[in-house]
Tab-separated table of C-alpha atoms in Angstrom:
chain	number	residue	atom	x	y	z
A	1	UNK	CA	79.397	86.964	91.249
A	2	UNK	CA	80.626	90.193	89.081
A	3	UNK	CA	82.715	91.553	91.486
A	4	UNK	CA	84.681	95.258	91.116
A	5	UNK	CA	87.243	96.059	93.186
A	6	UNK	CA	88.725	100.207	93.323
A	7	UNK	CA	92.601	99.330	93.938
A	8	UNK	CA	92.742	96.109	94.513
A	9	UNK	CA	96.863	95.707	94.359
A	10	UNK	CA	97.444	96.693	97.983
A	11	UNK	CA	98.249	93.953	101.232
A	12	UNK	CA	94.614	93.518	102.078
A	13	UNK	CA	93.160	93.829	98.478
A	14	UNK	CA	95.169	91.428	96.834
A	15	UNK	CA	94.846	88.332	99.312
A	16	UNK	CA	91.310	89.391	98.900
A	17	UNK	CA	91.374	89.194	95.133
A	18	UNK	CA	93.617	85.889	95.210
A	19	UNK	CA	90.960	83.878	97.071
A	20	UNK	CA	87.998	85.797	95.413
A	21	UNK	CA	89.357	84.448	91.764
A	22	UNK	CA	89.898	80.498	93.472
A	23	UNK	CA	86.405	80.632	93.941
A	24	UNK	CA	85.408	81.332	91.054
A	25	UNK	CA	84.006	84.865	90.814
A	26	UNK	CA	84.539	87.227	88.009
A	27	UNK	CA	86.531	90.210	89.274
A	28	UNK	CA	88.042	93.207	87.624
A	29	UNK	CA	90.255	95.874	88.930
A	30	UNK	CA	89.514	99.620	88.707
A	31	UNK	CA	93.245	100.946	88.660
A	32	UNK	CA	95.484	103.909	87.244
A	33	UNK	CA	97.415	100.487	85.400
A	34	UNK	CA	100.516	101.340	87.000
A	35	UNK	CA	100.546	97.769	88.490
A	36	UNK	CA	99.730	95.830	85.043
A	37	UNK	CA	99.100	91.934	85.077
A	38	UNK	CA	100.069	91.005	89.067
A	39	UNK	CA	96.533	88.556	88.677
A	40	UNK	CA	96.048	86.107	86.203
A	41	UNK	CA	92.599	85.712	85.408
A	42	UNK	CA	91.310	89.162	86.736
A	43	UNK	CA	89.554	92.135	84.098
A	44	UNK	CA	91.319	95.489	84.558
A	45	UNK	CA	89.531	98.641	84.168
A	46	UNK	CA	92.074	101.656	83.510
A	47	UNK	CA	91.215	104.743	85.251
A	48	UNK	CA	91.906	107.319	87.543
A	49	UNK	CA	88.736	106.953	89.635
A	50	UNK	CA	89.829	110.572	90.597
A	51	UNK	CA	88.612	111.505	87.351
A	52	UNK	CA	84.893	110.979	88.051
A	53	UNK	CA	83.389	112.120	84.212
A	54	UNK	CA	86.127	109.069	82.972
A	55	UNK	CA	85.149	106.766	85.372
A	56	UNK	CA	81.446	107.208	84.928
A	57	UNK	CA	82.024	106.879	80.941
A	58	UNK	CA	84.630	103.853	81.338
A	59	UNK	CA	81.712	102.052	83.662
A	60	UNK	CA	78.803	102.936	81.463
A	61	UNK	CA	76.256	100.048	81.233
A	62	UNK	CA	78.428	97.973	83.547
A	63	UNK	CA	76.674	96.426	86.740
A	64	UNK	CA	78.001	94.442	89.680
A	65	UNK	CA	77.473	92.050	91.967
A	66	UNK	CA	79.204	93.689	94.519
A	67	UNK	CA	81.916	96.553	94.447
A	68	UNK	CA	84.967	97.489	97.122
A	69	UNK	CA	86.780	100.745	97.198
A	70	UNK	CA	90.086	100.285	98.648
A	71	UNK	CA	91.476	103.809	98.182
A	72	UNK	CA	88.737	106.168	99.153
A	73	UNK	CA	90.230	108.107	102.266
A	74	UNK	CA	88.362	111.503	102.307
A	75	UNK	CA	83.925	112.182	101.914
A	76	UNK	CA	84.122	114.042	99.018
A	77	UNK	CA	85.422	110.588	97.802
A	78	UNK	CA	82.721	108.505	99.539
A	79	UNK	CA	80.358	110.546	97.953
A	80	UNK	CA	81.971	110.574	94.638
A	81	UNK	CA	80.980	106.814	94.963
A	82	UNK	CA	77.856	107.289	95.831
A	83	UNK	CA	77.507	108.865	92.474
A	84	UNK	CA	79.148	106.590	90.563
A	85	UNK	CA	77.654	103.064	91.970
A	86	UNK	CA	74.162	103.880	93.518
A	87	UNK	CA	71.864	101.596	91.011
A	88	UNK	CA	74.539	99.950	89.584
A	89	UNK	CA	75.965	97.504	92.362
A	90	UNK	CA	73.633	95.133	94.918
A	91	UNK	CA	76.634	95.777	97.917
A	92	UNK	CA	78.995	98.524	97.710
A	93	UNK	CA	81.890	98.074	100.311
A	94	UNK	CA	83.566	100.603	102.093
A	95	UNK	CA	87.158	99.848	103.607
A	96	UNK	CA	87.486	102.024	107.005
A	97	UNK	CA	89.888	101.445	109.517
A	98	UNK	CA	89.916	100.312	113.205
A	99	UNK	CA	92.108	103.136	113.697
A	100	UNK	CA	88.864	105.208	114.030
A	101	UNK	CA	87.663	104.054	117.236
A	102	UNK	CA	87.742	105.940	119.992
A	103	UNK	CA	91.338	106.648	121.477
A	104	UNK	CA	92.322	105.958	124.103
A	105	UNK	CA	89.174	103.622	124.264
A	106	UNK	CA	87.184	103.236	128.014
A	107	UNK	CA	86.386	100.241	127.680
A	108	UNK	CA	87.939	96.941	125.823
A	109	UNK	CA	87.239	95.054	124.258
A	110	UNK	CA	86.724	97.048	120.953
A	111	UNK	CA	83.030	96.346	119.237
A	112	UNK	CA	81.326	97.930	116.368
A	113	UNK	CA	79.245	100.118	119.057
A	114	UNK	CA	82.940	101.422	120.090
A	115	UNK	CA	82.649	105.219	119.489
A	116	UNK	CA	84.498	106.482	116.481
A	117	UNK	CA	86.131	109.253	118.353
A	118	UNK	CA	90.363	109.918	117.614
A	119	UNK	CA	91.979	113.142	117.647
A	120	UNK	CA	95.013	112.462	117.056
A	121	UNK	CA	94.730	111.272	113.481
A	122	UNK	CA	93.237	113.095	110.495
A	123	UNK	CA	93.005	109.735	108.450
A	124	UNK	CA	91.166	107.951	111.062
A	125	UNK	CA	88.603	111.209	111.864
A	126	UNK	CA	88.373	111.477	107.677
A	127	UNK	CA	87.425	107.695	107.708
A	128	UNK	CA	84.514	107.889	110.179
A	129	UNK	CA	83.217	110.820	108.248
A	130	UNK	CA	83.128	108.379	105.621
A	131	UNK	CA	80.891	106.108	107.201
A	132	UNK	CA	78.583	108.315	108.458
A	133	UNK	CA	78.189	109.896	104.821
A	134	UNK	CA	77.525	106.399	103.458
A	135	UNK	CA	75.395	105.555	106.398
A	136	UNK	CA	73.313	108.589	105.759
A	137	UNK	CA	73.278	107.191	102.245
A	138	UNK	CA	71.975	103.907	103.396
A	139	UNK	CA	68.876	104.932	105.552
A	140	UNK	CA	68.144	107.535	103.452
A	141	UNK	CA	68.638	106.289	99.625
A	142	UNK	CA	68.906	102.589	100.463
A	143	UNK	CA	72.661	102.578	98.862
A	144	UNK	CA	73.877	98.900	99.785
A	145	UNK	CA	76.782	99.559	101.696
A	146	UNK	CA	78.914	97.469	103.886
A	147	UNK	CA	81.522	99.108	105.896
A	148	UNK	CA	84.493	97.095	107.093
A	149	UNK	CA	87.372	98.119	109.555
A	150	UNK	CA	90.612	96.427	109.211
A	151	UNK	CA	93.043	96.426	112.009
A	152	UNK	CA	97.186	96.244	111.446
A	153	UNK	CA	96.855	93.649	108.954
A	154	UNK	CA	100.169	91.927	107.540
A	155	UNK	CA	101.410	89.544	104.433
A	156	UNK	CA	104.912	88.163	103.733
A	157	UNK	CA	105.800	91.567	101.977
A	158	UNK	CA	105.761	93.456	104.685
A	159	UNK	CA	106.883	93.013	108.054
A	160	UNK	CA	104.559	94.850	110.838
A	161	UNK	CA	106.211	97.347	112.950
A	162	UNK	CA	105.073	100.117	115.184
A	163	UNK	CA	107.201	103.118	113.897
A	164	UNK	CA	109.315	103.149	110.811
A	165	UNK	CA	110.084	105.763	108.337
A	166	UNK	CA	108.879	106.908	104.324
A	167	UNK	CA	110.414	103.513	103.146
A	168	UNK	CA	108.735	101.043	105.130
A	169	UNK	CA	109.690	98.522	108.273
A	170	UNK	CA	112.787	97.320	106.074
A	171	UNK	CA	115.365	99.291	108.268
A	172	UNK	CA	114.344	97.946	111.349
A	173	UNK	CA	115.208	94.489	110.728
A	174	UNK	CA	118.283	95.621	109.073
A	175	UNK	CA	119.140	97.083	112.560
A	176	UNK	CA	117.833	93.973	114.442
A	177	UNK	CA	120.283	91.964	111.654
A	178	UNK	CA	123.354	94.527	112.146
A	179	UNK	CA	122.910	93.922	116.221
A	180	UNK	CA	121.699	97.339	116.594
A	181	UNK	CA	119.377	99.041	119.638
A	182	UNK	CA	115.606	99.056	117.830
A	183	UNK	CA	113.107	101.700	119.218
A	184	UNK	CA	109.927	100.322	121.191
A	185	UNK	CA	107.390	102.888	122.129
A	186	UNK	CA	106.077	103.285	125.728
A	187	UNK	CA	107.707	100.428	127.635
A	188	UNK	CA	106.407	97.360	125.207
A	189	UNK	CA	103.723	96.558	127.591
A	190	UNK	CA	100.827	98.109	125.163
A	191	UNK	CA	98.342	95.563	123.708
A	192	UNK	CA	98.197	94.779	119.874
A	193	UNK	CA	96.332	92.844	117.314
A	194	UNK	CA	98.089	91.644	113.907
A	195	UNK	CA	96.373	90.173	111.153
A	196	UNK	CA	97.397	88.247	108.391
A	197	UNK	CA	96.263	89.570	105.373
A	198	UNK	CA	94.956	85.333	103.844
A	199	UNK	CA	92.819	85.640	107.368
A	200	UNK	CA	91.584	89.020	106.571
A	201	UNK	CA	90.533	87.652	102.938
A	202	UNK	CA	88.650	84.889	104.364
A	203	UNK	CA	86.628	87.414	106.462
A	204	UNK	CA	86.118	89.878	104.093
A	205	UNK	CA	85.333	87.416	101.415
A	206	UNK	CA	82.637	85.637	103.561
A	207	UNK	CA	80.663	89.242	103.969
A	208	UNK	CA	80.797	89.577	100.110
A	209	UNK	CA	77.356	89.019	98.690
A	210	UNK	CA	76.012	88.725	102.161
A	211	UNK	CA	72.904	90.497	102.423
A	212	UNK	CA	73.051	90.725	106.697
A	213	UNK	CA	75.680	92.821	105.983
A	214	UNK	CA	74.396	95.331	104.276
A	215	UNK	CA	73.316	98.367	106.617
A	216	UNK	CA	76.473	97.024	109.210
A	217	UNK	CA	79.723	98.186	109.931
A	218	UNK	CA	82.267	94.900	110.953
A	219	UNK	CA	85.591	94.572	112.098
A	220	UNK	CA	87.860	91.722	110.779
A	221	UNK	CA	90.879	91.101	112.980
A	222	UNK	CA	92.470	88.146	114.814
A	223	UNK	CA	91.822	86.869	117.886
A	224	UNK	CA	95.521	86.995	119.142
A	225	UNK	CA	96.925	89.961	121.066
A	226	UNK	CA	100.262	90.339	121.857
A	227	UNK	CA	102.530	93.054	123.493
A	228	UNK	CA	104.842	95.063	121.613
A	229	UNK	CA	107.875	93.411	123.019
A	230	UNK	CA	106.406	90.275	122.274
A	231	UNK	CA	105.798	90.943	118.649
A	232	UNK	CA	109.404	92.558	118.501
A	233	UNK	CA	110.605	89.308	119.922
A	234	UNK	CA	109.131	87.284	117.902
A	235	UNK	CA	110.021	89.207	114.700
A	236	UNK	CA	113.431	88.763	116.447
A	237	UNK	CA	113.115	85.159	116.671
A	238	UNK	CA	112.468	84.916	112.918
A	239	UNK	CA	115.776	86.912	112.040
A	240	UNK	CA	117.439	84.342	114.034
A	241	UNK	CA	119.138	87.350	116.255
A	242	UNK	CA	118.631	88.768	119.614
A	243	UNK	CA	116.620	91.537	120.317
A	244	UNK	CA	117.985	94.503	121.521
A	245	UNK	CA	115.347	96.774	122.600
A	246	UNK	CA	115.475	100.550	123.757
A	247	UNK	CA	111.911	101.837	125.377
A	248	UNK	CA	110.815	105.635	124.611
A	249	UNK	CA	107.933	107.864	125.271
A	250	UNK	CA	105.309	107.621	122.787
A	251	UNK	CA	104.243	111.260	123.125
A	252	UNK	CA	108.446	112.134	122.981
A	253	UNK	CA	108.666	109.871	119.545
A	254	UNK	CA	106.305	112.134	118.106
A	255	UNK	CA	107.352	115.386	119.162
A	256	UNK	CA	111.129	114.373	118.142
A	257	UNK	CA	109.934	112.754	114.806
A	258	UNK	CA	108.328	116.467	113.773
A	259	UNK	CA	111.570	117.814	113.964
A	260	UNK	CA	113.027	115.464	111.586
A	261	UNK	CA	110.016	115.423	108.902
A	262	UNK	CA	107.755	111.950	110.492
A	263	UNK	CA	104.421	112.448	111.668
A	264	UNK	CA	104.206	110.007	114.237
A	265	UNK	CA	101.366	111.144	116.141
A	266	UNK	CA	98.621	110.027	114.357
A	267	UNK	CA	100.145	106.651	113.768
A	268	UNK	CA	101.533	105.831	117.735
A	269	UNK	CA	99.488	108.300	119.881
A	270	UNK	CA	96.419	107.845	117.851
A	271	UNK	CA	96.914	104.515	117.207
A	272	UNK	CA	99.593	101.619	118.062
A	273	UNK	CA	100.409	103.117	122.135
A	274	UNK	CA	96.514	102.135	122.663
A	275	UNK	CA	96.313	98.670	124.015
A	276	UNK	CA	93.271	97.359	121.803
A	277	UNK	CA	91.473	93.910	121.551
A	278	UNK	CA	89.060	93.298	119.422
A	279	UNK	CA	85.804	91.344	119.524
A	280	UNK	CA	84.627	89.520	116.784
A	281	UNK	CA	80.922	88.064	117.783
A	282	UNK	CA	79.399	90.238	114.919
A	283	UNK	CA	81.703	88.631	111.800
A	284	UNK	CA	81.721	85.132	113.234
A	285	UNK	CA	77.710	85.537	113.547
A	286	UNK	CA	77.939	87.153	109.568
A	287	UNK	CA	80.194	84.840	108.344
A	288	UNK	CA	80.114	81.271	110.246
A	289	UNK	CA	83.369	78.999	110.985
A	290	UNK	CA	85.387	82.637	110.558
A	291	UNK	CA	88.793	81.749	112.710
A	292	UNK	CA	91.857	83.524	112.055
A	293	UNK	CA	94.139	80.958	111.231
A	294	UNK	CA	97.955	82.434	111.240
A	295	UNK	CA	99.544	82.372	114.542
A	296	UNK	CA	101.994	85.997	114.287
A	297	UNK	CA	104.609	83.532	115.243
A	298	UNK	CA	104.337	81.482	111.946
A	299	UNK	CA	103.437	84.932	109.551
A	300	UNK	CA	106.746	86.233	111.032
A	301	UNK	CA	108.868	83.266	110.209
A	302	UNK	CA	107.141	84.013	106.722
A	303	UNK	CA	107.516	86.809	106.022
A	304	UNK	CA	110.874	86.872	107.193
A	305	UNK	CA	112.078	84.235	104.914
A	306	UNK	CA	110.476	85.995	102.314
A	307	UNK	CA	111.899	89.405	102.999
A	308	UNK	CA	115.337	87.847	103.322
A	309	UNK	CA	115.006	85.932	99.839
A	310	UNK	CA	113.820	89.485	97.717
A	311	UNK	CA	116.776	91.731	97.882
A	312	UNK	CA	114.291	94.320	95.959
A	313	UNK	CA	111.790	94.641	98.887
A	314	UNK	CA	115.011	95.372	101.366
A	315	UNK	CA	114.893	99.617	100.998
A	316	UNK	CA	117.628	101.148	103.161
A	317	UNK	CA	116.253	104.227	104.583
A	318	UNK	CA	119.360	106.203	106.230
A	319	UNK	CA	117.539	108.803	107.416
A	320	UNK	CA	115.116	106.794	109.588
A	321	UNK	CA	118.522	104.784	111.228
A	322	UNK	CA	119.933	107.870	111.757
A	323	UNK	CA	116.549	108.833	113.754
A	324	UNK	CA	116.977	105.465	115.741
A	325	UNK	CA	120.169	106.309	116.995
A	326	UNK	CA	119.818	109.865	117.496
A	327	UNK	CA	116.840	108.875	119.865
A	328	UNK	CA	119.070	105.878	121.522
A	329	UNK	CA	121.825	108.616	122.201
A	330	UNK	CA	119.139	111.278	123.477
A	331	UNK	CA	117.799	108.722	125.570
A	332	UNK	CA	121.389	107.584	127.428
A	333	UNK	CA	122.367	111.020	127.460
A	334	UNK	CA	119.084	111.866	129.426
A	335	UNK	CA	119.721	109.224	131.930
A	336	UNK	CA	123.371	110.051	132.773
A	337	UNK	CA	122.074	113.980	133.323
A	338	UNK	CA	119.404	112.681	135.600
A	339	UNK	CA	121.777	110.429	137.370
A	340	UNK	CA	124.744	113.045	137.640
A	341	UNK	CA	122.114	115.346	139.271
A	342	UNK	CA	121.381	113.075	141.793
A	343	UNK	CA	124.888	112.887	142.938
A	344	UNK	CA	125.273	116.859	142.857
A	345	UNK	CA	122.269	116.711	145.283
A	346	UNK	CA	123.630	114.684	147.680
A	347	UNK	CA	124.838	116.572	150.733
């Protein structure tokens, strides 16, 4: 198949493009070229698909297989697409994000039919407006879409954590590595799904092409669930060092984080504090033999090793440390006030 991909460079894209190209396919990249030659074998397009009147020249006479925006975040960009690809591609795929669903969700485990309903987060209400827009599109003008809603997905680049600052999860295994207190929001007991991003490929690849998916919206995810101590133990485990963990409010995190410049509300409160699991019955029914095949155990210990081998991917980020501990102090000196009044109340 002809396949275009919008992006294409990021954590989920470029498993997806890795296993795409090992099967065969012809695929070319739609990028700004910032990221020049990462895939042997692939076509690159340069473009700023921002730039609709260069985009529509650059893809003149050019028809696909299938096409995947990666970077379209907002309607006006769904749209845009619409523009640019109705007539010229048999599947156009539309990457939306689990983060959408309803939150905090009545009922688990997490389908398709899950209301798209979060008001904490911007990007996750701007996303559903997506797929309505494209859905609309679909009944309406028969545009072949396929929308698909990743979950936290992961690769050995990037270590997943709940909260970290503008510089990525870095500084919170250099805290677990320099035997400092890391931050766990709520008390760890929350529910979470991580995916690695080779199982998300092998989802996502197996709906490419696949005419039962066009008209559907499908979650990829892993089975496995795992509480947020858990994962930080295990991310512990793969450091080789003991966790030390401090537990605070979600809904605290984020007001404190405003004062410092994070917006952590969309991200925790409209997101990672939900306990979610996800059911999969509609992509294993799409795309038979689907299994998620990376325990977060073993993508830790990856990743890990990985992280600790590329000095370059290891960005300090001072600010967000000095966060941690201001929050660690804020918390201790909360419970010594509490625990001093209770002694002035005694009579």
């Amino acid at each position: 198949m002809k396949i275009l991909f919008i992006g294409g460079t990021g954590i989920i894209s470029t498993a997806i493009s890795e296993r795409l190209l090992a099967q065969g396919h012809e695929l070319w990249l739609l990028t700004r070229g910032t990221r020049k030659g990462l895939l042997p074998g692939v076509r690159e397009l340069t473009c700023d698909i921002r730039d609709e009147a260069g985009a529509a020249k650059l893809l003149e006479g050019q028809t696909f297989d299938a096409v995947a925006d990666f970077i379209a975040f907002r309607p006006e960009e769904a749209e845009r697409d619409f523009r640019l690809f109705a007539g010229k591609t048999r599947q156009y795929i539309f990457i939306s994000s689990a983060s959408a669903y309803q939150k905090p969700s009545v009922l688990l485990p997490l389908t398709e039919s899950t209301p798209l309903v979060n008001p904490y987060w911007d990007y996750s209400r701007q996303k559903a407006a997506c797929e309505e827009l494209l859905l609309r599109h679909f009944r309406e003008d028969g545009f072949p879409v396929t929308i698909v809603r990743p979950s936290h997905t992961y690769c050995e680049r990037k270590m997943p954590v709940a909260l970290h600052g503008e510089k990525g999860s870095w500084q919170v295994l250099a805290r677990m590595l320099a035997g400092k207190p890391v931050v766990i929001h709520g008390d760890g007991s929350s529910l979470w799904t991580l995916t690695h991003s080779r199982d998300f490929a092998l989802g996502f690849c197996g709906l490419v092409g696949n005419a039962h998916a066009l008209g559907q919206a499908v979650q990829i995810t892993s089975d496995e669930s795992l509480t947020w101590n858990q994962i930080y133990g295990v991310i512990a485990d793969a450091l080789g060092v003991p966790l030390r963990a401090v537990h605070a409010p979600s809904s605290l995190l984020a007001s404190a984080g405003t004062a410092w410049g994070y917006d952590f509300e969309g991200g925790l409160l409209g997101d990672k504090a939900a306990s979610v699991l996800f059911d999969n019955t509609k992509l294993k029914r799409l795309v038979p033999g689907f299994a998620a095949r990376t325990r977060f155990d073993q993508g830790a210990r990856e990743a890990a090793a990985y992280l600790l081998a590329h000095p370059e991917l290891q960005q300090r980020d001072e600010k967000f440390d000095r966060f941690c501990d201001a929050v660690c102090a804020g918390l201790e000196a909360a419970r010594r006030t509490i625990a001093d009044a209770a002694g002035e109340g005694v009579s």
